[in-house]
PDB file of C-alpha atoms and ligand atoms in Angstrom:
ATOM      1  CA  UNK A   8       0.000   0.000   0.000  1.00  0.00           C
ATOM      2  CA  UNK A   9       1.329   3.471  -0.878  1.00  0.00           C
ATOM      3  CA  UNK A  10       2.121   5.695   2.072  1.00  0.00           C
ATOM      4  CA  UNK A  11       2.218   9.235   0.804  1.00  0.00           C
ATOM      5  CA  UNK A  12       2.952  10.671   4.222  1.00  0.00           C
ATOM      6  CA  UNK A  13       6.243   8.744   4.179  1.00  0.00           C
ATOM      7  CA  UNK A  14       8.850  10.931   2.527  1.00  0.00           C
ATOM      8  CA  UNK A  15      11.144   8.022   1.663  1.00  0.00           C
ATOM      9  CA  UNK A  16       8.259   6.298  -0.194  1.00  0.00           C
ATOM     10  CA  UNK A  17       7.520   9.459  -2.239  1.00  0.00           C
ATOM     11  CA  UNK A  18      11.216  10.050  -2.957  1.00  0.00           C
ATOM     12  CA  UNK A  19      11.536   6.404  -4.012  1.00  0.00           C
ATOM     13  CA  UNK A  20       8.641   6.604  -6.507  1.00  0.00           C
ATOM     14  CA  UNK A  21       9.925   9.899  -7.946  1.00  0.00           C
ATOM     15  CA  UNK A  22      13.430   8.534  -8.416  1.00  0.00           C
ATOM     16  CA  UNK A  23      12.134   5.251  -9.858  1.00  0.00           C
ATOM     17  CA  UNK A  24      10.462   7.304 -12.608  1.00  0.00           C
ATOM     18  CA  UNK A  25      13.585   9.432 -13.111  1.00  0.00           C
ATOM     19  CA  UNK A  26      11.696  12.569 -12.011  1.00  0.00           C
ATOM     20  CA  UNK A  27      13.642  15.788 -11.461  1.00  0.00           C
ATOM     21  CA  UNK A  28      12.009  18.932 -10.028  1.00  0.00           C
ATOM     22  CA  UNK A  29      11.244  21.808 -12.400  1.00  0.00           C
ATOM     23  CA  UNK A  30      11.706  25.246 -10.876  1.00  0.00           C
ATOM     24  CA  UNK A  31       9.888  26.826 -13.828  1.00  0.00           C
ATOM     25  CA  UNK A  32       6.738  24.814 -12.988  1.00  0.00           C
ATOM     26  CA  UNK A  33       6.891  25.803  -9.311  1.00  0.00           C
ATOM     27  CA  UNK A  34       7.464  22.224  -8.209  1.00  0.00           C
ATOM     28  CA  UNK A  35       7.866  22.258  -4.436  1.00  0.00           C
ATOM     29  CA  UNK A  36       6.115  19.153  -3.157  1.00  0.00           C
ATOM     30  CA  UNK A  37       4.628  18.917   0.321  1.00  0.00           C
ATOM     31  CA  UNK A  38       6.429  16.449   2.588  1.00  0.00           C
ATOM     32  CA  UNK A  39       5.097  17.517   5.987  1.00  0.00           C
ATOM     33  CA  UNK A  40       2.617  14.706   6.829  1.00  0.00           C
ATOM     34  CA  UNK A  41       0.418  17.005   8.916  1.00  0.00           C
ATOM     35  CA  UNK A  42      -0.370  19.600   6.261  1.00  0.00           C
ATOM     36  CA  UNK A  43      -2.366  17.734   3.581  1.00  0.00           C
ATOM     37  CA  UNK A  44      -4.943  16.038   5.863  1.00  0.00           C
ATOM     38  CA  UNK A  45      -5.560  19.412   7.544  1.00  0.00           C
ATOM     39  CA  UNK A  46      -5.935  21.178   4.203  1.00  0.00           C
ATOM     40  CA  UNK A  47      -8.302  18.500   2.889  1.00  0.00           C
ATOM     41  CA  UNK A  48     -10.428  18.684   6.068  1.00  0.00           C
ATOM     42  CA  UNK A  49     -10.707  22.476   5.829  1.00  0.00           C
ATOM     43  CA  UNK A  50     -11.434  22.531   2.078  1.00  0.00           C
ATOM     44  CA  UNK A  51     -15.148  21.770   2.406  1.00  0.00           C
ATOM     45  CA  UNK A  52     -14.814  18.634   0.238  1.00  0.00           C
ATOM     46  CA  UNK A  53     -17.076  15.836   1.485  1.00  0.00           C
ATOM     47  CA  UNK A  54     -19.030  12.740   0.516  1.00  0.00           C
ATOM     48  CA  UNK A  55     -21.404  15.060  -1.374  1.00  0.00           C
ATOM     49  CA  UNK A  56     -18.963  17.814  -2.429  1.00  0.00           C
ATOM     50  CA  UNK A  57     -16.491  17.163  -5.255  1.00  0.00           C
ATOM     51  CA  UNK A  58     -13.092  18.802  -5.586  1.00  0.00           C
ATOM     52  CA  UNK A  59     -10.883  20.184  -8.331  1.00  0.00           C
ATOM     53  CA  UNK A  60      -7.172  20.173  -7.561  1.00  0.00           C
ATOM     54  CA  UNK A  61      -4.656  22.155  -9.600  1.00  0.00           C
ATOM     55  CA  UNK A  62      -1.173  20.657  -9.754  1.00  0.00           C
ATOM     56  CA  UNK A  63      -1.337  17.315  -7.890  1.00  0.00           C
ATOM     57  CA  UNK A  64       2.454  16.795  -8.138  1.00  0.00           C
ATOM     58  CA  UNK A  65       3.151  13.367  -6.627  1.00  0.00           C
ATOM     59  CA  UNK A  66      -0.429  13.123  -5.344  1.00  0.00           C
ATOM     60  CA  UNK A  67       0.126  13.766  -1.630  1.00  0.00           C
ATOM     61  CA  UNK A  68      -2.751  16.242  -1.259  1.00  0.00           C
ATOM     62  CA  UNK A  69      -4.793  14.425  -3.926  1.00  0.00           C
ATOM     63  CA  UNK A  70      -4.961  11.220  -1.888  1.00  0.00           C
ATOM     64  CA  UNK A  71      -6.062  13.116   1.240  1.00  0.00           C
ATOM     65  CA  UNK A  72      -8.770  14.854  -0.800  1.00  0.00           C
ATOM     66  CA  UNK A  73      -9.904  11.473  -2.136  1.00  0.00           C
ATOM     67  CA  UNK A  74     -10.404  10.284   1.452  1.00  0.00           C
ATOM     68  CA  UNK A  75     -12.843  13.108   2.257  1.00  0.00           C
ATOM     69  CA  UNK A  76     -14.543  13.694  -1.112  1.00  0.00           C
ATOM     70  CA  UNK A  77     -16.572  11.421  -3.372  1.00  0.00           C
ATOM     71  CA  UNK A  78     -14.619  12.621  -6.416  1.00  0.00           C
ATOM     72  CA  UNK A  79     -11.357  14.454  -7.122  1.00  0.00           C
ATOM     73  CA  UNK A  80     -10.448  15.885 -10.516  1.00  0.00           C
ATOM     74  CA  UNK A  81      -6.752  16.820 -10.572  1.00  0.00           C
ATOM     75  CA  UNK A  82      -5.285  18.972 -13.355  1.00  0.00           C
ATOM     76  CA  UNK A  83      -1.539  18.473 -13.851  1.00  0.00           C
ATOM     77  CA  UNK A  84       0.510  20.152 -16.589  1.00  0.00           C
ATOM     78  CA  UNK A  85       3.692  18.084 -16.280  1.00  0.00           C
ATOM     79  CA  UNK A  86       3.371  14.867 -18.333  1.00  0.00           C
ATOM     80  CA  UNK A  87       6.315  13.331 -16.464  1.00  0.00           C
ATOM     81  CA  UNK A  88       4.122  13.122 -13.343  1.00  0.00           C
ATOM     82  CA  UNK A  89       1.423  10.980 -14.956  1.00  0.00           C
ATOM     83  CA  UNK A  90       3.167   7.601 -14.356  1.00  0.00           C
ATOM     84  CA  UNK A  91       4.088   8.765 -10.846  1.00  0.00           C
ATOM     85  CA  UNK A  92       0.453   9.614 -10.064  1.00  0.00           C
ATOM     86  CA  UNK A  93      -0.727   6.330 -11.564  1.00  0.00           C
ATOM     87  CA  UNK A  94       1.416   4.521  -9.017  1.00  0.00           C
ATOM     88  CA  UNK A  95       0.888   6.710  -5.942  1.00  0.00           C
ATOM     89  CA  UNK A  96      -2.891   6.987  -6.396  1.00  0.00           C
ATOM     90  CA  UNK A  97      -3.487   3.386  -7.507  1.00  0.00           C
ATOM     91  CA  UNK A  98      -5.603   2.485  -4.496  1.00  0.00           C
ATOM     92  CA  UNK A  99      -8.177   5.255  -5.081  1.00  0.00           C
ATOM     93  CA  UNK A 100     -10.973   4.800  -7.602  1.00  0.00           C
ATOM     94  CA  UNK A 101     -12.463   8.289  -7.185  1.00  0.00           C
ATOM     95  CA  UNK A 102      -9.648  10.355  -8.729  1.00  0.00           C
ATOM     96  CA  UNK A 103      -9.416  11.547 -12.311  1.00  0.00           C
ATOM     97  CA  UNK A 104      -6.119  13.064 -13.456  1.00  0.00           C
ATOM     98  CA  UNK A 105      -6.336  15.465 -16.397  1.00  0.00           C
ATOM     99  CA  UNK A 106      -3.109  16.358 -18.201  1.00  0.00           C
ATOM    100  CA  UNK A 107      -3.619  20.043 -19.058  1.00  0.00           C
ATOM    101  CA  UNK A 108      -2.583  23.609 -18.352  1.00  0.00           C
ATOM    102  CA  UNK A 109      -4.948  24.959 -15.691  1.00  0.00           C
ATOM    103  CA  UNK A 110      -4.554  28.442 -17.176  1.00  0.00           C
ATOM    104  CA  UNK A 111      -5.865  27.309 -20.566  1.00  0.00           C
ATOM    105  CA  UNK A 112      -8.288  24.504 -19.779  1.00  0.00           C
ATOM    106  CA  UNK A 113     -12.005  25.316 -19.809  1.00  0.00           C
ATOM    107  CA  UNK A 114     -12.532  24.711 -16.080  1.00  0.00           C
ATOM    108  CA  UNK A 115     -16.253  25.462 -16.212  1.00  0.00           C
ATOM    109  CA  UNK A 116     -16.767  22.802 -18.875  1.00  0.00           C
ATOM    110  CA  UNK A 117     -14.574  20.359 -16.941  1.00  0.00           C
ATOM    111  CA  UNK A 118     -16.725  20.865 -13.839  1.00  0.00           C
ATOM    112  CA  UNK A 119     -19.960  20.485 -15.778  1.00  0.00           C
ATOM    113  CA  UNK A 120     -18.668  17.223 -17.300  1.00  0.00           C
ATOM    114  CA  UNK A 121     -17.276  15.785 -14.062  1.00  0.00           C
ATOM    115  CA  UNK A 122     -19.685  16.997 -11.376  1.00  0.00           C
ATOM    116  CA  UNK A 123     -22.864  17.359 -13.383  1.00  0.00           C
ATOM    117  CA  UNK A 124     -23.956  20.532 -11.571  1.00  0.00           C
ATOM    118  CA  UNK A 125     -23.260  19.083  -8.110  1.00  0.00           C
ATOM    119  CA  UNK A 126     -21.512  20.987  -5.333  1.00  0.00           C
ATOM    120  CA  UNK A 127     -17.742  21.375  -5.612  1.00  0.00           C
ATOM    121  CA  UNK A 128     -14.729  23.223  -4.241  1.00  0.00           C
ATOM    122  CA  UNK A 129     -11.188  23.921  -5.432  1.00  0.00           C
ATOM    123  CA  UNK A 130      -8.224  22.871  -3.296  1.00  0.00           C
ATOM    124  CA  UNK A 131      -4.585  23.201  -4.345  1.00  0.00           C
ATOM    125  CA  UNK A 132      -0.998  23.838  -3.425  1.00  0.00           C
ATOM    126  CA  UNK A 133      -0.567  26.350  -6.237  1.00  0.00           C
ATOM    127  CA  UNK A 134       2.595  26.742  -8.293  1.00  0.00           C
ATOM    128  CA  UNK A 135       3.841  30.147  -7.114  1.00  0.00           C
ATOM    129  CA  UNK A 136       4.441  31.532 -10.628  1.00  0.00           C
ATOM    130  CA  UNK A 137       0.695  31.544 -11.408  1.00  0.00           C
ATOM    131  CA  UNK A 138      -0.791  32.127  -7.937  1.00  0.00           C
ATOM    132  CA  UNK A 139      -2.655  35.365  -8.690  1.00  0.00           C
ATOM    133  CA  UNK A 140      -3.634  34.575 -12.315  1.00  0.00           C
ATOM    134  CA  UNK A 141      -5.135  31.204 -11.312  1.00  0.00           C
ATOM    135  CA  UNK A 142      -7.038  32.656  -8.354  1.00  0.00           C
ATOM    136  CA  UNK A 143      -8.311  35.589 -10.410  1.00  0.00           C
ATOM    137  CA  UNK A 144      -9.282  33.345 -13.313  1.00  0.00           C
ATOM    138  CA  UNK A 145     -11.337  31.089 -11.058  1.00  0.00           C
ATOM    139  CA  UNK A 146     -13.039  34.059  -9.390  1.00  0.00           C
ATOM    140  CA  UNK A 147     -13.669  36.083 -12.563  1.00  0.00           C
ATOM    141  CA  UNK A 148     -15.093  33.128 -14.452  1.00  0.00           C
ATOM    142  CA  UNK A 149     -17.404  32.545 -11.505  1.00  0.00           C
ATOM    143  CA  UNK A 150     -16.746  28.826 -11.389  1.00  0.00           C
ATOM    144  CA  UNK A 151     -19.646  27.087  -9.638  1.00  0.00           C
ATOM    145  CA  UNK A 152     -17.751  26.472  -6.383  1.00  0.00           C
ATOM    146  CA  UNK A 153     -18.400  27.255  -2.720  1.00  0.00           C
ATOM    147  CA  UNK A 154     -14.796  27.945  -1.822  1.00  0.00           C
ATOM    148  CA  UNK A 155     -11.203  27.911  -2.954  1.00  0.00           C
ATOM    149  CA  UNK A 156      -8.630  26.583  -0.461  1.00  0.00           C
ATOM    150  CA  UNK A 157      -5.098  27.247  -1.614  1.00  0.00           C
ATOM    151  CA  UNK A 158      -1.548  27.167  -0.385  1.00  0.00           C
ATOM    152  CA  UNK A 159       0.375  30.237  -1.526  1.00  0.00           C
ATOM    153  CA  UNK A 160       3.517  32.063  -0.443  1.00  0.00           C
ATOM    154  CA  UNK A 161       2.986  33.641   2.987  1.00  0.00           C
ATOM    155  CA  UNK A 162       3.458  37.161   1.641  1.00  0.00           C
ATOM    156  CA  UNK A 163       0.831  36.557  -1.073  1.00  0.00           C
ATOM    157  CA  UNK A 164      -1.544  35.129   1.579  1.00  0.00           C
ATOM    158  CA  UNK A 165      -1.156  38.272   3.700  1.00  0.00           C
ATOM    159  CA  UNK A 166      -1.785  40.512   0.712  1.00  0.00           C
ATOM    160  CA  UNK A 167      -4.802  38.547  -0.513  1.00  0.00           C
ATOM    161  CA  UNK A 168      -6.426  38.457   2.934  1.00  0.00           C
ATOM    162  CA  UNK A 169      -5.695  42.110   3.783  1.00  0.00           C
ATOM    163  CA  UNK A 170      -8.893  44.124   4.069  1.00  0.00           C
ATOM    164  CA  UNK A 171      -9.035  46.948   1.484  1.00  0.00           C
ATOM    165  CA  UNK A 172      -8.396  50.245   3.242  1.00  0.00           C
ATOM    166  CA  UNK A 173      -5.577  48.811   5.388  1.00  0.00           C
ATOM    167  CA  UNK A 174      -1.822  49.243   4.873  1.00  0.00           C
ATOM    168  CA  UNK A 175      -1.172  45.665   3.741  1.00  0.00           C
ATOM    169  CA  UNK A 176      -3.841  45.798   1.028  1.00  0.00           C
ATOM    170  CA  UNK A 177      -3.102  45.733  -2.701  1.00  0.00           C
ATOM    171  CA  UNK A 178      -4.980  45.430  -5.995  1.00  0.00           C
ATOM    172  CA  UNK A 179      -5.368  41.676  -5.424  1.00  0.00           C
ATOM    173  CA  UNK A 180      -6.986  42.284  -1.982  1.00  0.00           C
ATOM    174  CA  UNK A 181      -9.733  44.435  -3.510  1.00  0.00           C
ATOM    175  CA  UNK A 182     -10.237  42.041  -6.437  1.00  0.00           C
ATOM    176  CA  UNK A 183     -10.476  38.990  -4.152  1.00  0.00           C
ATOM    177  CA  UNK A 184     -12.782  40.760  -1.664  1.00  0.00           C
ATOM    178  CA  UNK A 185     -15.137  41.595  -4.537  1.00  0.00           C
ATOM    179  CA  UNK A 186     -15.849  37.909  -5.114  1.00  0.00           C
ATOM    180  CA  UNK A 187     -15.132  36.268  -1.776  1.00  0.00           C
ATOM    181  CA  UNK A 188     -14.489  36.466   1.946  1.00  0.00           C
ATOM    182  CA  UNK A 189     -10.872  35.387   2.416  1.00  0.00           C
ATOM    183  CA  UNK A 190      -9.740  33.566   5.544  1.00  0.00           C
ATOM    184  CA  UNK A 191      -6.139  32.954   6.642  1.00  0.00           C
ATOM    185  CA  UNK A 192      -6.126  29.325   7.829  1.00  0.00           C
ATOM    186  CA  UNK A 193      -2.572  28.417   8.842  1.00  0.00           C
ATOM    187  CA  UNK A 194       1.092  29.025   8.133  1.00  0.00           C
ATOM    188  CA  UNK A 195       3.341  26.343   6.608  1.00  0.00           C
ATOM    189  CA  UNK A 196       7.124  26.557   7.053  1.00  0.00           C
ATOM    190  CA  UNK A 197       9.445  26.283   4.049  1.00  0.00           C
ATOM    191  CA  UNK A 198      10.911  23.094   5.537  1.00  0.00           C
ATOM    192  CA  UNK A 199       7.589  21.355   4.779  1.00  0.00           C
ATOM    193  CA  UNK A 200       8.469  21.142   1.076  1.00  0.00           C
ATOM    194  CA  UNK A 201      10.813  19.221  -1.182  1.00  0.00           C
ATOM    195  CA  UNK A 202      12.857  21.034  -2.410  1.00  0.00           C
ATOM    196  CA  UNK A 203      12.392  23.774   0.222  1.00  0.00           C
ATOM    197  CA  UNK A 204      11.461  27.154  -1.300  1.00  0.00           C
ATOM    198  CA  UNK A 205      13.097  30.389  -0.099  1.00  0.00           C
ATOM    199  CA  UNK A 206      10.036  31.601   1.806  1.00  0.00           C
ATOM    200  CA  UNK A 207       7.284  30.252   4.070  1.00  0.00           C
ATOM    201  CA  UNK A 208       3.782  29.526   2.768  1.00  0.00           C
ATOM    202  CA  UNK A 209       0.246  29.703   4.133  1.00  0.00           C
ATOM    203  CA  UNK A 210      -3.097  28.091   3.458  1.00  0.00           C
ATOM    204  CA  UNK A 211      -6.007  30.452   2.824  1.00  0.00           C
ATOM    205  CA  UNK A 212      -9.643  29.808   2.024  1.00  0.00           C
ATOM    206  CA  UNK A 213     -11.674  32.127  -0.178  1.00  0.00           C
ATOM    207  CA  UNK A 214     -15.360  31.677   0.660  1.00  0.00           C
ATOM    208  CA  UNK A 215     -17.257  32.639  -2.476  1.00  0.00           C
ATOM    209  CA  UNK A 216     -19.905  35.348  -2.023  1.00  0.00           C
ATOM    210  CA  UNK A 217     -23.290  34.995  -3.716  1.00  0.00           C
ATOM    211  CA  UNK A 218     -23.300  38.730  -4.454  1.00  0.00           C
ATOM    212  CA  UNK A 219     -20.502  41.318  -4.473  1.00  0.00           C
ATOM    213  CA  UNK A 220     -20.234  43.264  -1.190  1.00  0.00           C
ATOM    214  CA  UNK A 221     -20.528  46.613  -3.014  1.00  0.00           C
ATOM    215  CA  UNK A 222     -22.680  47.919  -5.840  1.00  0.00           C
ATOM    216  CA  UNK A 223     -20.576  48.330  -8.965  1.00  0.00           C
ATOM    217  CA  UNK A 224     -22.178  49.568 -12.213  1.00  0.00           C
ATOM    218  CA  UNK A 225     -19.296  48.607 -14.463  1.00  0.00           C
ATOM    219  CA  UNK A 226     -17.071  45.736 -13.270  1.00  0.00           C
ATOM    220  CA  UNK A 227     -14.445  46.352 -15.935  1.00  0.00           C
ATOM    221  CA  UNK A 228     -14.069  49.937 -14.755  1.00  0.00           C
ATOM    222  CA  UNK A 229     -13.960  48.837 -11.097  1.00  0.00           C
ATOM    223  CA  UNK A 230     -10.992  46.507 -11.680  1.00  0.00           C
ATOM    224  CA  UNK A 231      -9.293  49.029 -13.981  1.00  0.00           C
ATOM    225  CA  UNK A 232      -9.617  51.728 -11.300  1.00  0.00           C
ATOM    226  CA  UNK A 233      -8.227  49.462  -8.567  1.00  0.00           C
ATOM    227  CA  UNK A 234      -5.291  48.456 -10.767  1.00  0.00           C
ATOM    228  CA  UNK A 235      -4.530  52.049 -11.737  1.00  0.00           C
ATOM    229  CA  UNK A 236      -4.726  53.249  -8.120  1.00  0.00           C
ATOM    230  CA  UNK A 237      -2.229  50.613  -6.966  1.00  0.00           C
ATOM    231  CA  UNK A 238       0.061  50.966  -9.998  1.00  0.00           C
ATOM    232  CA  UNK A 239       1.935  53.640  -8.017  1.00  0.00           C
ATOM    233  CA  UNK A 240       0.819  52.855  -4.493  1.00  0.00           C
ATOM    234  CA  UNK A 241       2.978  55.483  -2.794  1.00  0.00           C
ATOM    235  CA  UNK A 242       1.495  58.308  -4.855  1.00  0.00           C
ATOM    236  CA  UNK A 243      -1.742  60.096  -4.049  1.00  0.00           C
ATOM    237  CA  UNK A 244      -4.797  59.183  -6.131  1.00  0.00           C
ATOM    238  CA  UNK A 245      -4.769  62.210  -8.470  1.00  0.00           C
ATOM    239  CA  UNK A 246      -1.280  61.142  -9.621  1.00  0.00           C
ATOM    240  CA  UNK A 247      -1.673  57.358  -9.688  1.00  0.00           C
ATOM    241  CA  UNK A 248      -5.086  57.481 -11.386  1.00  0.00           C
ATOM    242  CA  UNK A 249      -4.127  60.113 -13.908  1.00  0.00           C
ATOM    243  CA  UNK A 250      -1.143  58.069 -15.091  1.00  0.00           C
ATOM    244  CA  UNK A 251      -2.819  54.642 -14.646  1.00  0.00           C
ATOM    245  CA  UNK A 252      -6.003  55.642 -16.522  1.00  0.00           C
ATOM    246  CA  UNK A 253      -4.308  58.090 -18.955  1.00  0.00           C
ATOM    247  CA  UNK A 254      -6.588  60.944 -17.869  1.00  0.00           C
ATOM    248  CA  UNK A 255      -5.747  64.630 -17.261  1.00  0.00           C
ATOM    249  CA  UNK A 256      -5.065  65.235 -13.557  1.00  0.00           C
ATOM    250  CA  UNK A 257      -7.722  67.969 -13.410  1.00  0.00           C
ATOM    251  CA  UNK A 258     -10.367  65.518 -14.626  1.00  0.00           C
ATOM    252  CA  UNK A 259      -9.315  62.964 -11.992  1.00  0.00           C
ATOM    253  CA  UNK A 260      -9.551  65.644  -9.310  1.00  0.00           C
ATOM    254  CA  UNK A 261     -13.118  66.423 -10.446  1.00  0.00           C
ATOM    255  CA  UNK A 262     -14.060  62.743 -10.287  1.00  0.00           C
ATOM    256  CA  UNK A 263     -12.545  62.353  -6.800  1.00  0.00           C
ATOM    257  CA  UNK A 264     -14.478  65.418  -5.623  1.00  0.00           C
ATOM    258  CA  UNK A 265     -17.763  64.009  -6.959  1.00  0.00           C
ATOM    259  CA  UNK A 266     -17.038  60.691  -5.229  1.00  0.00           C
ATOM    260  CA  UNK A 267     -16.202  62.567  -1.982  1.00  0.00           C
ATOM    261  CA  UNK A 268     -12.730  61.042  -1.791  1.00  0.00           C
ATOM    262  CA  UNK A 269      -9.967  63.197  -0.251  1.00  0.00           C
ATOM    263  CA  UNK A 270      -7.402  64.345  -2.825  1.00  0.00           C
ATOM    264  CA  UNK A 271      -4.516  63.251  -0.609  1.00  0.00           C
ATOM    265  CA  UNK A 272      -5.779  59.655  -0.266  1.00  0.00           C
ATOM    266  CA  UNK A 273      -3.605  56.746  -1.408  1.00  0.00           C
ATOM    267  CA  UNK A 274      -4.792  53.425  -2.859  1.00  0.00           C
ATOM    268  CA  UNK A 275      -4.122  51.502   0.354  1.00  0.00           C
ATOM    269  CA  UNK A 276      -6.500  53.815   2.269  1.00  0.00           C
ATOM    270  CA  UNK A 277      -9.409  53.127  -0.080  1.00  0.00           C
ATOM    271  CA  UNK A 278     -12.228  50.900   1.184  1.00  0.00           C
ATOM    272  CA  UNK A 279     -14.283  48.664  -1.119  1.00  0.00           C
ATOM    273  CA  UNK A 280     -17.162  51.164  -0.889  1.00  0.00           C
ATOM    274  CA  UNK A 281     -14.895  54.037  -1.954  1.00  0.00           C
ATOM    275  CA  UNK A 282     -13.451  52.065  -4.873  1.00  0.00           C
ATOM    276  CA  UNK A 283     -16.986  51.183  -5.969  1.00  0.00           C
ATOM    277  CA  UNK A 284     -18.178  54.791  -5.726  1.00  0.00           C
ATOM    278  CA  UNK A 285     -15.084  56.077  -7.559  1.00  0.00           C
ATOM    279  CA  UNK A 286     -15.447  53.590 -10.414  1.00  0.00           C
ATOM    280  CA  UNK A 287     -19.183  54.303 -10.692  1.00  0.00           C
ATOM    281  CA  UNK A 288     -18.467  58.046 -11.064  1.00  0.00           C
ATOM    282  CA  UNK A 289     -15.661  57.326 -13.543  1.00  0.00           C
ATOM    283  CA  UNK A 290     -17.803  55.081 -15.710  1.00  0.00           C
ATOM    284  CA  UNK A 291     -20.598  57.657 -15.735  1.00  0.00           C
ATOM    285  CA  UNK A 292     -18.276  60.548 -16.600  1.00  0.00           C
ATOM    286  CA  UNK A 293     -16.312  58.644 -19.248  1.00  0.00           C
ATOM    287  CA  UNK A 294     -19.230  56.998 -21.020  1.00  0.00           C
TER     288      UNK A 294
HETATM  289  N1  SAM B 319       0.098  19.266  -4.958  1.00  0.00           N
HETATM  290  C1  SAM B 319       1.489  18.883  -4.892  1.00  0.00           C
HETATM  291  C2  SAM B 319       1.978  18.986  -3.468  1.00  0.00           C
HETATM  292  O1  SAM B 319       1.323  19.717  -2.696  1.00  0.00           O
HETATM  293  O2  SAM B 319       2.972  18.382  -3.127  1.00  0.00           O
HETATM  294  C3  SAM B 319       2.373  19.693  -5.838  1.00  0.00           C
HETATM  295  C4  SAM B 319       2.312  21.195  -5.671  1.00  0.00           C
HETATM  296  S1  SAM B 319       3.525  22.055  -6.608  1.00  0.00           S
HETATM  297  C5  SAM B 319       3.672  23.527  -5.642  1.00  0.00           C
HETATM  298  C6  SAM B 319       2.650  22.675  -8.027  1.00  0.00           C
HETATM  299  C7  SAM B 319       2.205  21.631  -9.051  1.00  0.00           C
HETATM  300  O3  SAM B 319       1.504  22.327 -10.093  1.00  0.00           O
HETATM  301  C8  SAM B 319       3.305  20.854  -9.738  1.00  0.00           C
HETATM  302  O4  SAM B 319       2.945  19.504  -9.780  1.00  0.00           O
HETATM  303  C9  SAM B 319       3.368  21.443 -11.152  1.00  0.00           C
HETATM  304  O5  SAM B 319       3.843  20.527 -12.125  1.00  0.00           O
HETATM  305  C10 SAM B 319       1.918  21.818 -11.367  1.00  0.00           C
HETATM  306  N2  SAM B 319       1.696  22.895 -12.347  1.00  0.00           N
HETATM  307  C11 SAM B 319       2.508  23.924 -12.670  1.00  0.00           C
HETATM  308  N3  SAM B 319       1.940  24.730 -13.573  1.00  0.00           N
HETATM  309  C12 SAM B 319       0.717  24.198 -13.847  1.00  0.00           C
HETATM  310  C13 SAM B 319      -0.360  24.580 -14.719  1.00  0.00           C
HETATM  311  N4  SAM B 319      -0.273  25.666 -15.479  1.00  0.00           N
HETATM  312  N5  SAM B 319      -1.448  23.792 -14.779  1.00  0.00           N
HETATM  313  C14 SAM B 319      -1.539  22.668 -13.998  1.00  0.00           C
HETATM  314  N6  SAM B 319      -0.567  22.269 -13.151  1.00  0.00           N
HETATM  315  C15 SAM B 319       0.548  23.018 -13.074  1.00  0.00           C
END
């Protein structure tokens, strides 16, 4: 029987298949036996809730997910891991491995095909080079999921979970808070991975909201405004918005006045409500 919590077993299978880690694919595999069961338990997967995993690697988290969920669909880009996964996951009959790029695959279609409209969640130890694009893609496409439980670099976790309007917040905080309520679950030290990365990680859960927390008339303008405001986060809004949105400074000042936002405010001081109001005024004035 495969024991994926035993590091020497996992190392043995990887070396048997001549596997070498690819830095470019963000391959840092979990070897701390305590992390995956905890992540799987907190993911919301269950006997009636399916799960999509992105990047199963050697299958350590995948097998824990298969113990709590009725079905796991794991999307792995690296072909070299397919024979490894076949061996490590052999004892589970509720896992489907799909060899594809999670950034290109039609995830909505995949979920419709595999879960037939049933409840599902996403759970993954994300490759760090696509952390934000994958999260944003899943949120923007409004995948039919209840939550997204992901391991990301600790710094990214702090930024994502930071409440807009606080010092730690960034463009990603506002974008994520538009679609979900993020929760910081637990920290994972760099020594929990093979090979160990340079920084610690953390597991966060994004609980998907049924409706956005603020009323936005033009979503495209909302995200454009947030991005422009944070493009030069140390500058005040008249400067960052005028350069980020290619608008004359005087026009930006007029918009900020209408939205009742102080002219000396910076992006990190902006709440979700203020960003919504600002983008609503902008879309009205620019249309
Ligand atoms: N889940 C495993 C674990 O926790 O040990 C591996 C996590 S490792 C950080 C990231 C995994 O994502 C690797 O297996 C890597 O090959 C895979 N990956 C990288 N880019 C991907 C992409 N665009 N689509 C799908 N999988 C990808």
